[in-house]
CSV table of C-alpha atoms in Angstrom, one decimal:
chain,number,residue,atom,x,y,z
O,1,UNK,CA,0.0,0.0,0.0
O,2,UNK,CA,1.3,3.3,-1.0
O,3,UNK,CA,-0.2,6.9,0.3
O,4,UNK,CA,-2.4,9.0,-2.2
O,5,UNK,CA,-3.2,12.8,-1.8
O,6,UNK,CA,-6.4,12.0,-0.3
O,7,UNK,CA,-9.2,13.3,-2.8
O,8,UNK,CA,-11.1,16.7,-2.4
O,9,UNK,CA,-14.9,15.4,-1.8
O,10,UNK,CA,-17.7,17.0,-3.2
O,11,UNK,CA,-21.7,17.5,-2.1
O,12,UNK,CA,-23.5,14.8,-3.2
O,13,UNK,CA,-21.1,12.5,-4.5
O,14,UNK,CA,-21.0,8.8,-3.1
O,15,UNK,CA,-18.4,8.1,-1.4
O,16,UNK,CA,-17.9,4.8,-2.9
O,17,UNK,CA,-16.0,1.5,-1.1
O,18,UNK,CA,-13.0,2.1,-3.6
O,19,UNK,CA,-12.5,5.7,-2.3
O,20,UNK,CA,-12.7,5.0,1.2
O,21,UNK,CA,-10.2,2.1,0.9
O,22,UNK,CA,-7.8,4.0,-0.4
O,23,UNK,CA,-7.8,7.4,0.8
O,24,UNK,CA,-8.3,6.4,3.8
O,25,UNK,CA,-7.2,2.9,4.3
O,26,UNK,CA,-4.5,3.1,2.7
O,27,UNK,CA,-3.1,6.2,3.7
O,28,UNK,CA,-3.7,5.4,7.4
O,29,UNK,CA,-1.6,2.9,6.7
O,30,UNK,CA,1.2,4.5,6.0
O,31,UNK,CA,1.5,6.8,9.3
O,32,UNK,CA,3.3,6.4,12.0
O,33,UNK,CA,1.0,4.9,14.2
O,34,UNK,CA,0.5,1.9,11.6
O,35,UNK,CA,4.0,1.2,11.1
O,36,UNK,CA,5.2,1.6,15.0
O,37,UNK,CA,6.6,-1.6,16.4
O,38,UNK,CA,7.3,-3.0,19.8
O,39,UNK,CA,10.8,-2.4,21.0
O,40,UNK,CA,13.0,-4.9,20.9
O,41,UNK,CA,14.9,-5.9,24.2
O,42,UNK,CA,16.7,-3.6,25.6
O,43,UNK,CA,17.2,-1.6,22.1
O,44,UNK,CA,15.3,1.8,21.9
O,45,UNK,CA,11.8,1.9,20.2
O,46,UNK,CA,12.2,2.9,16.6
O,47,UNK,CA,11.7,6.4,15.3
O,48,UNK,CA,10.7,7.4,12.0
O,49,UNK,CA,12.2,9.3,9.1
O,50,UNK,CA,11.8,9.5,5.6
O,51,UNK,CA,12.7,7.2,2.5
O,52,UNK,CA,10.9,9.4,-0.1
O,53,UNK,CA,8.0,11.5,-1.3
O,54,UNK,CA,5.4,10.3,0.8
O,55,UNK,CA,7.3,7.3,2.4
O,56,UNK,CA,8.6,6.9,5.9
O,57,UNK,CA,9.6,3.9,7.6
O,58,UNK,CA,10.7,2.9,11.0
O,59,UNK,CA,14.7,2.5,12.0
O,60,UNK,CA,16.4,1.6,15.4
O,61,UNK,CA,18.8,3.2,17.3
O,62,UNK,CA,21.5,0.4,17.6
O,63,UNK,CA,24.2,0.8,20.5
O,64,UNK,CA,26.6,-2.0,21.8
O,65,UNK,CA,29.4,-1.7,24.3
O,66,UNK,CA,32.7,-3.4,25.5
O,67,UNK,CA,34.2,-2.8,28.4
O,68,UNK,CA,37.5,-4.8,28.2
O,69,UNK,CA,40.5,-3.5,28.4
O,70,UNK,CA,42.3,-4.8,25.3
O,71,UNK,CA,45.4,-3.5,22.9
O,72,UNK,CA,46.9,-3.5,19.8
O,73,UNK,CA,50.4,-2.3,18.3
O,74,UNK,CA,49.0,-3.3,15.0
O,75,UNK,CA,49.5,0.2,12.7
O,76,UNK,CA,46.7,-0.3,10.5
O,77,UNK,CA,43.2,-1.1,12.0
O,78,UNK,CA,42.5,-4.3,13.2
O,79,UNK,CA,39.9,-5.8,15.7
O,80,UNK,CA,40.7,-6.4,19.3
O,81,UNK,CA,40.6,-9.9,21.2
O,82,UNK,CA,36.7,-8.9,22.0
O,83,UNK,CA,35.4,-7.5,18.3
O,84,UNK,CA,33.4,-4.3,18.4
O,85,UNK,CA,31.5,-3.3,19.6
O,86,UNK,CA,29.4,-4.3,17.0
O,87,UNK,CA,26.1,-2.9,16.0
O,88,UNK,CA,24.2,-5.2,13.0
O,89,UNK,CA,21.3,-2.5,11.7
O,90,UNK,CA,18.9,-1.7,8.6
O,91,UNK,CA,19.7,1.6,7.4
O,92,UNK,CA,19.2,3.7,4.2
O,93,UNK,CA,22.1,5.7,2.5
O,94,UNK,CA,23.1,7.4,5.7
O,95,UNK,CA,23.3,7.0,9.1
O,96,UNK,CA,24.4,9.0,12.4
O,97,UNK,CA,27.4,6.9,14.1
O,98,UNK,CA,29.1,7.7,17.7
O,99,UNK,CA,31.5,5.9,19.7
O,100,UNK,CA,33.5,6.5,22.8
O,101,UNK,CA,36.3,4.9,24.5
O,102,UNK,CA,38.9,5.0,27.2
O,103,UNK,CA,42.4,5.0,25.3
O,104,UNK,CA,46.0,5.4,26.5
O,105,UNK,CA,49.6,4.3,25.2
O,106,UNK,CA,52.4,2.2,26.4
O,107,UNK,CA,54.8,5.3,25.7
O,108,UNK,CA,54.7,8.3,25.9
O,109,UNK,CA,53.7,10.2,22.6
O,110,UNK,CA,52.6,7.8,20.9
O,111,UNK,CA,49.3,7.1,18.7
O,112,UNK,CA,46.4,5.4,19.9
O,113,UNK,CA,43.4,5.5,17.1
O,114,UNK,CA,39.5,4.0,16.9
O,115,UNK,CA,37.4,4.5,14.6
O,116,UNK,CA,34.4,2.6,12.7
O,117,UNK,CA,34.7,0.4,9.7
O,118,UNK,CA,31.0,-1.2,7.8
O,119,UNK,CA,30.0,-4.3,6.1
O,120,UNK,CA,27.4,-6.3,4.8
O,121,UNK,CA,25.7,-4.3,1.9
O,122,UNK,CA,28.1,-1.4,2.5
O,123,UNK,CA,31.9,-1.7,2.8
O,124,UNK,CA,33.5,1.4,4.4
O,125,UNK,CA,37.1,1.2,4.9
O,126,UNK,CA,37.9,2.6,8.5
O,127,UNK,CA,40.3,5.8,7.9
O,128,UNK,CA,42.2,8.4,9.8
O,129,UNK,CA,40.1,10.9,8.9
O,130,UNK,CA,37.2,10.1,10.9
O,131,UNK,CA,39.3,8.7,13.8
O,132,UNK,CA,39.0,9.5,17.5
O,133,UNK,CA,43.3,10.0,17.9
O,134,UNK,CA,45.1,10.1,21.1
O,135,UNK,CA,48.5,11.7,20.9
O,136,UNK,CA,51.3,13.6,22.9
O,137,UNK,CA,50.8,12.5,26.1
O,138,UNK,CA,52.2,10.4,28.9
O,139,UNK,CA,52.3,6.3,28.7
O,140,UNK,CA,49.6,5.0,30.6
O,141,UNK,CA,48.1,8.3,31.1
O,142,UNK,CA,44.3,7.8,30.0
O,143,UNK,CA,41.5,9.8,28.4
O,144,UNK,CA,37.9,8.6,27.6
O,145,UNK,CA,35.9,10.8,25.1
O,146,UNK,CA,34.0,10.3,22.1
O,147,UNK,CA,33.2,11.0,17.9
O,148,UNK,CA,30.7,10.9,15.7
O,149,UNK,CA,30.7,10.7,11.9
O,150,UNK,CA,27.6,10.9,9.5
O,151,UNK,CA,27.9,8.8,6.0
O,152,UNK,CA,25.5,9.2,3.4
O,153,UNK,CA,27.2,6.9,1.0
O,154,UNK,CA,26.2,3.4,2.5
O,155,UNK,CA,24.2,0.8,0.4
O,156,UNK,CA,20.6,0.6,1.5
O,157,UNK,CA,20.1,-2.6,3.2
O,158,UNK,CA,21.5,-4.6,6.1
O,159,UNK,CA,24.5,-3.0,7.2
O,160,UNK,CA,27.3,-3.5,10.8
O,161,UNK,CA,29.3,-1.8,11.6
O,162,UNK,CA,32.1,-2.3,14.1
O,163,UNK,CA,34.8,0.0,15.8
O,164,UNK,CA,38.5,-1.4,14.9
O,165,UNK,CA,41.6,0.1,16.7
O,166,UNK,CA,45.2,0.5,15.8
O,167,UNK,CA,48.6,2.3,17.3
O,168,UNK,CA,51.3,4.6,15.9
O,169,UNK,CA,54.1,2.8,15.3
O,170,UNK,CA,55.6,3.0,18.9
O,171,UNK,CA,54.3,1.4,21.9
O,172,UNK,CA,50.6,-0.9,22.4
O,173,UNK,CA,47.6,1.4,22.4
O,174,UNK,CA,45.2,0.1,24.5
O,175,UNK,CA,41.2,0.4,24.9
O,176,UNK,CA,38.6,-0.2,27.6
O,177,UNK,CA,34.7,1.5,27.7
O,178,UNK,CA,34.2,0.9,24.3
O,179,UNK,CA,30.7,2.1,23.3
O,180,UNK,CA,29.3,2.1,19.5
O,181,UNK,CA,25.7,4.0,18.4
O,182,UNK,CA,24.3,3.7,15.3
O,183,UNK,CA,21.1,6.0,14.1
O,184,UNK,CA,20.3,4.7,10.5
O,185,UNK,CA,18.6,7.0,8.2
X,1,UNK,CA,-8.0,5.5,22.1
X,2,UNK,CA,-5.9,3.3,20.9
X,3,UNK,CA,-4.8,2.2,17.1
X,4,UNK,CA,-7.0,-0.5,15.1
X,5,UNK,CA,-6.6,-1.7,11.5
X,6,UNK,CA,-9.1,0.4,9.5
X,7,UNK,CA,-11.8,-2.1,8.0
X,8,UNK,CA,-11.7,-2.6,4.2
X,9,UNK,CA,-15.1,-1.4,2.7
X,10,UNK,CA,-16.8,-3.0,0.4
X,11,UNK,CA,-19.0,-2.4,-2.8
X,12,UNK,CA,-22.5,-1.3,-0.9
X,13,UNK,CA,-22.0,-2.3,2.1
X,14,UNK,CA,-23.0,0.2,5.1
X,15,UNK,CA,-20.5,2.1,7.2
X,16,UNK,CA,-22.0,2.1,10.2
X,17,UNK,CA,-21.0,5.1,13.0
X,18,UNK,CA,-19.2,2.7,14.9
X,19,UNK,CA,-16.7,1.6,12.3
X,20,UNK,CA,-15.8,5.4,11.5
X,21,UNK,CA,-15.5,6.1,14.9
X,22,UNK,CA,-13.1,3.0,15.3
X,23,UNK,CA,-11.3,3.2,11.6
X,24,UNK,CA,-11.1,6.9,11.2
X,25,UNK,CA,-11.5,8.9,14.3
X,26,UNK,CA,-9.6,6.4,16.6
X,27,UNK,CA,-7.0,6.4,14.3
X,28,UNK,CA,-6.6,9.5,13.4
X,29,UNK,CA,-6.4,10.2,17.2
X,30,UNK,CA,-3.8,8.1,17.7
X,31,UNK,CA,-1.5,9.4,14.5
X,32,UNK,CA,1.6,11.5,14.8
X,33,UNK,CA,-0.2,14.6,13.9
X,34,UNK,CA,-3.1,14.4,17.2
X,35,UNK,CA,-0.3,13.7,19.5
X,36,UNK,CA,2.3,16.4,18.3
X,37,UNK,CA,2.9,19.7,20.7
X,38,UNK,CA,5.3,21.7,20.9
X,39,UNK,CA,8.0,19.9,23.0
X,40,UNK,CA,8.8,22.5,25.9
X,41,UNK,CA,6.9,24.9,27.0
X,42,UNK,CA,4.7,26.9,24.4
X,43,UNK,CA,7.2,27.5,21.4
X,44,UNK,CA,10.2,24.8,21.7
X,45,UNK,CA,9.8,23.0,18.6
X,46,UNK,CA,11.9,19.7,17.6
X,47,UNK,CA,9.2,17.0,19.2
X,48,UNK,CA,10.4,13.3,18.0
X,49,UNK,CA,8.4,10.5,17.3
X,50,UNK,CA,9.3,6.7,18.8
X,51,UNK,CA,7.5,3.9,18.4
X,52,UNK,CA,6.7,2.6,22.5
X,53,UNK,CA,4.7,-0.4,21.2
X,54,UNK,CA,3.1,-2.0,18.3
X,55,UNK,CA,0.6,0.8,16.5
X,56,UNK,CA,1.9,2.8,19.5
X,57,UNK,CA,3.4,6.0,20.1
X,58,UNK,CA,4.8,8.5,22.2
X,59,UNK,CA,6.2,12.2,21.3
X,60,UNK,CA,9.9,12.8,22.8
X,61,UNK,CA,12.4,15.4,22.7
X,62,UNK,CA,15.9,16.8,23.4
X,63,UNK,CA,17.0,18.8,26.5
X,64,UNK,CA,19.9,20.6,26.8
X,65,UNK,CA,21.4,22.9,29.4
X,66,UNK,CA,25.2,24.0,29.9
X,67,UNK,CA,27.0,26.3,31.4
X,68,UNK,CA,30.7,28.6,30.7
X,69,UNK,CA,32.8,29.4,33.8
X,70,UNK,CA,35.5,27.4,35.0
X,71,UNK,CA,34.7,25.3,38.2
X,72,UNK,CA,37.0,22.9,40.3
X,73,UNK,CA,37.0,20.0,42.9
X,74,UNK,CA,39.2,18.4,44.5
X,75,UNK,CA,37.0,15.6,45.4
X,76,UNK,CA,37.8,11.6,44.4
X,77,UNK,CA,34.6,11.0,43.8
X,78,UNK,CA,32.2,12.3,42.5
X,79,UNK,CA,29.8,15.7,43.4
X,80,UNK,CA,28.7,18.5,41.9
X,81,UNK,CA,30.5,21.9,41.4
X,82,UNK,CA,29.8,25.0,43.3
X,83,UNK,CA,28.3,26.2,40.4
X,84,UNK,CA,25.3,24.9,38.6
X,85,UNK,CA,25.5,21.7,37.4
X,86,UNK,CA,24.6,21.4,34.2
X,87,UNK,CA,21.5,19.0,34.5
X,88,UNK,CA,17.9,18.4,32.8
X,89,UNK,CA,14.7,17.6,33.7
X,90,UNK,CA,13.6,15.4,30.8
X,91,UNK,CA,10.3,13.4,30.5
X,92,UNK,CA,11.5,9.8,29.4
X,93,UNK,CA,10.3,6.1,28.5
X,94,UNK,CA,12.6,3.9,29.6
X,95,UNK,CA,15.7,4.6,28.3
X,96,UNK,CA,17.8,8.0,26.8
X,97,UNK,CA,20.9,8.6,25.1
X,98,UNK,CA,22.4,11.4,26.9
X,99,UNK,CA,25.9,13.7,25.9
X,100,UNK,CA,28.2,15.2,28.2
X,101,UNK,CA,30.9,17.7,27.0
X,102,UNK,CA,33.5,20.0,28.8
X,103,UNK,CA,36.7,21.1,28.7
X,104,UNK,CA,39.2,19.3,31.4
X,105,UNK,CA,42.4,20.2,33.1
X,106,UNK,CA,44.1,19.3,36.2
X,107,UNK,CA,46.7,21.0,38.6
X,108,UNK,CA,48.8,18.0,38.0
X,109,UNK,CA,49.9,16.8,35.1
X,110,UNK,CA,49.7,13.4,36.9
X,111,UNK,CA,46.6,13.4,37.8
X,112,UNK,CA,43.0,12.3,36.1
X,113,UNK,CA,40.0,14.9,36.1
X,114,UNK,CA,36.4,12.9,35.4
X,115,UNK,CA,33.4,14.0,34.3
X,116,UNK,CA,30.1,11.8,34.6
X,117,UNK,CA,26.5,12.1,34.8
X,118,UNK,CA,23.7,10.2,37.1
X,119,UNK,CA,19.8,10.1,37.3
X,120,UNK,CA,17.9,10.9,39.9
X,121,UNK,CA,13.6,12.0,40.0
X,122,UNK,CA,11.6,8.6,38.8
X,123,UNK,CA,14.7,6.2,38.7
X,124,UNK,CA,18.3,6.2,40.2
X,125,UNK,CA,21.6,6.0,38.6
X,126,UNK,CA,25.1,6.8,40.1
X,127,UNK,CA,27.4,8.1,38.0
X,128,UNK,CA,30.0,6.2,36.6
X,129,UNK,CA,33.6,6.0,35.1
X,130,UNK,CA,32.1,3.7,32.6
X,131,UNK,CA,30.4,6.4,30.4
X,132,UNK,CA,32.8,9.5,32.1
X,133,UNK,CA,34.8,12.0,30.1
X,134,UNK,CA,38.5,12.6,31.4
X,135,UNK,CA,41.7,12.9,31.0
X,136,UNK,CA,45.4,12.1,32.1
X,137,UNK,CA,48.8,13.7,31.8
X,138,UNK,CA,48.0,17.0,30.3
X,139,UNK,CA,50.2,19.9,31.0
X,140,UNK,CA,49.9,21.3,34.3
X,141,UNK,CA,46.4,23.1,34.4
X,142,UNK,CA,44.4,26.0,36.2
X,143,UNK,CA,41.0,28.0,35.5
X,144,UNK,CA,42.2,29.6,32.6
X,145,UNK,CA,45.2,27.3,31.0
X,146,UNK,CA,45.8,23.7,29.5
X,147,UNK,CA,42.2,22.8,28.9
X,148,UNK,CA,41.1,19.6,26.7
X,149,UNK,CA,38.0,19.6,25.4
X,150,UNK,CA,35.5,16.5,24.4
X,151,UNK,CA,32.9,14.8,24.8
X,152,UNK,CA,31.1,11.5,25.2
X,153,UNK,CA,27.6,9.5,24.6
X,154,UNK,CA,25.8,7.3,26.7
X,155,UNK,CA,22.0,4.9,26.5
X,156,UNK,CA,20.6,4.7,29.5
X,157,UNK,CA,18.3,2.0,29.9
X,158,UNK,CA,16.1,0.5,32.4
X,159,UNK,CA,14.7,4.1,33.4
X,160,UNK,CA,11.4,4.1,35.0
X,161,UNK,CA,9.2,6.0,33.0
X,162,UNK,CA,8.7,10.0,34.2
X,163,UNK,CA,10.6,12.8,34.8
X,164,UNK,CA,13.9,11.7,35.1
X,165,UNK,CA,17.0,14.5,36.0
X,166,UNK,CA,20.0,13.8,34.9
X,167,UNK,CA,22.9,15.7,36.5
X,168,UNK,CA,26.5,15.8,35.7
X,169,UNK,CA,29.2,15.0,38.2
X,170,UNK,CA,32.7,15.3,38.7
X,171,UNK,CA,35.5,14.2,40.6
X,172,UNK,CA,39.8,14.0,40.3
X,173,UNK,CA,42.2,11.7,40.9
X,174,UNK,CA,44.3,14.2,43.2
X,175,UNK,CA,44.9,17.3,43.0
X,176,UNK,CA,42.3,20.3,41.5
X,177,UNK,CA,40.9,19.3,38.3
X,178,UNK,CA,38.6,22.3,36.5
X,179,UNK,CA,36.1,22.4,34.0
X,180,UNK,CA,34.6,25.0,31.6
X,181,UNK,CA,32.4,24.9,29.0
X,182,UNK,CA,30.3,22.3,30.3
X,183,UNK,CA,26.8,21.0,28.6
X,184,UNK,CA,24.6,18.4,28.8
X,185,UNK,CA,22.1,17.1,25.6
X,186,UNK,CA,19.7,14.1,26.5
X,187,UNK,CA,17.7,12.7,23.8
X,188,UNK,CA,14.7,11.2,25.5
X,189,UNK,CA,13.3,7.6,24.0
């Protein structure tokens, strides 16, 4: 069922079953209300945007979280022991993506990165340039904070997406608190 | 009222009052557009939609509040600064995704500053290093020098339903650790 711009009645004109089914019918079937679904565990309930003239449709706000402490001295992004977190959602082209975590170095000026990577119908790469970076201060001196990043370019469909981790060339980087949100659009 | 599949008509059959008041005014009374106000007070706009059951709904919002001036403690665990908080009252389901952002420094460069945020009003949750900002080993620090500024997301979940406050904390390691520029956004679910 698809909405139609409801028609413009007129005085004495039957309103005949074909009308009602969809103008009304039909159409009520494509708010909100109709499409609204229970929440699922201990996700949020869905909210709603838009896929197109006339067309919304429900998403979830996906979140996971990790809170081992785990490292790397891997240079280019890898997984952890524990991989993630990882967030599997239906999305559109975009989505809304924010993660935190606690991160601190071996040594002292060194590089300690996260950032996201997708797959499934979308494969994003993860890349510096939308990396939450630690750098120029103390070993074992630890910050927690967080980033966000919106992409328009995924592939409508099923889509995870996972935060990877990597150090700077000196030292482990390591990671605790890890927290990953997802708003597809 | 709540939400009921509207009936499919058919080719003369009678629409009785009872079937428009169940298909059409029921439903239109329980669509996005009966239940939408504005979100605070009488000209906040920005109300959100989520779905709290099946053909159900509820209209949420975003709160925000901040504040500018440096503040310090030198407590270990954590309170609130002499100064206002920042907090927000905010009318939730059962869960929120709430951000806290400030800039940090400490008087020691050895030392951690933390910032965190509980609930208090309908439910009850302590702040936590698990969903804190902070930070370690910055350049020695005072009310106006050496400040780092970030911020962090947390879901809350198993909120009771309500107004729910949510207040941000702050403690240290050691030493004086201050913060400026502090704010607060939940986005109630």
């Amino acid at each position: 069922m698809a909405w139609t711009a409801p028609m413009t009645y007129t005085s004495n004109t039957p309103l005949t079953a074909a009308q009602m089914n969809t103008y009304l019918r039909d159409n009520f079937m494509e708010t909100m209300t109709a499409k609204a679904t229970a929440p699922v565990g201990d996700q949020p309930g869905g909210f709603f945007t838009t896929i197109g003239t006339n067309q919304i449709v429900e998403r979830r706000i996906v979140t996971a979280r990790v809170d081992a402490t785990e490292q790397t001295a891997s240079t280019s992004y890898t997984d952890l022991d524990t991989i993630g977190p990882q967030v599997t959602v239906e999305t559109g082209t975009a989505a809304l993506v924010m993660w935190n975590a606690r991160i601190w170095n071996t040594v002292t000026n060194a590089q300690s990165c996260v950032t996201y990577t997708v797959s499934g119908d979308s494969v994003i790469a993860p890349s510096d340039t939308n990396s939450m970076i630690l750098d120029g201060i103390g070993a074992e001196n630890k910050w927690q904070a967080g980033c966000w990043d919106y992409t328009k370019s995924l592939t409508p469909g099923t889509n995870t997406f996972t935060l990877q981790y990597r150090a700077g060339g000196a030292g482990t980087a390591a990671f605790r608190s890890r927290f990953i949100s997802v708003w597809p659009l | 009222m709540a939400w009921s599949t509207p009936l499919t008509a058919t080719l003369n059959g009678t629409l009785t009052a009872a079937q428009f008041n169940s298909s059409v005014r029921d439903n239109l009374n329980a669509s996005e557009a009966s239940i939408a106000h504005f979100h605070q007070g009488a000209s906040v706009t920005g109300g959100l939609f989520f779905a709290t059951g099946a053909n159900a709904l509820d209209q949420r919002g975003v709160y925000s509040d901040s504040y500018t001036n440096a503040s310090s403690t030198t407590s270990t665990s954590y309170v609130s600064l002499a100064s206002a908080a920042p907090a927000v009252a905010a009318v939730t389901g059962t869960q929120a995704l709430c951000w806290i952002t400030a800039g940090l420094t400490n008087s020691s460069s050895g030392s951690n500053s933390f910032m965190s945020v509980g609930v208090s009003g309908a439910s009850t949750i302590a702040e936590s290093d698990n969903w804190c900002i902070s930070i370690d080993g910055l350049l020695t620090g005072s009310s106006v020098d050496s400040f780092a500024k970030m911020t962090s997301c947390h879901l809350f979940t198993g909120l009771t339903p309500g107004t729910n406050i949510f207040t941000t904390k702050y403690r240290v390691s050691a030493n004086t650790g201050w913060f400026q520029n502090r704010s607060i956004v939940v986005l109630a679910m």
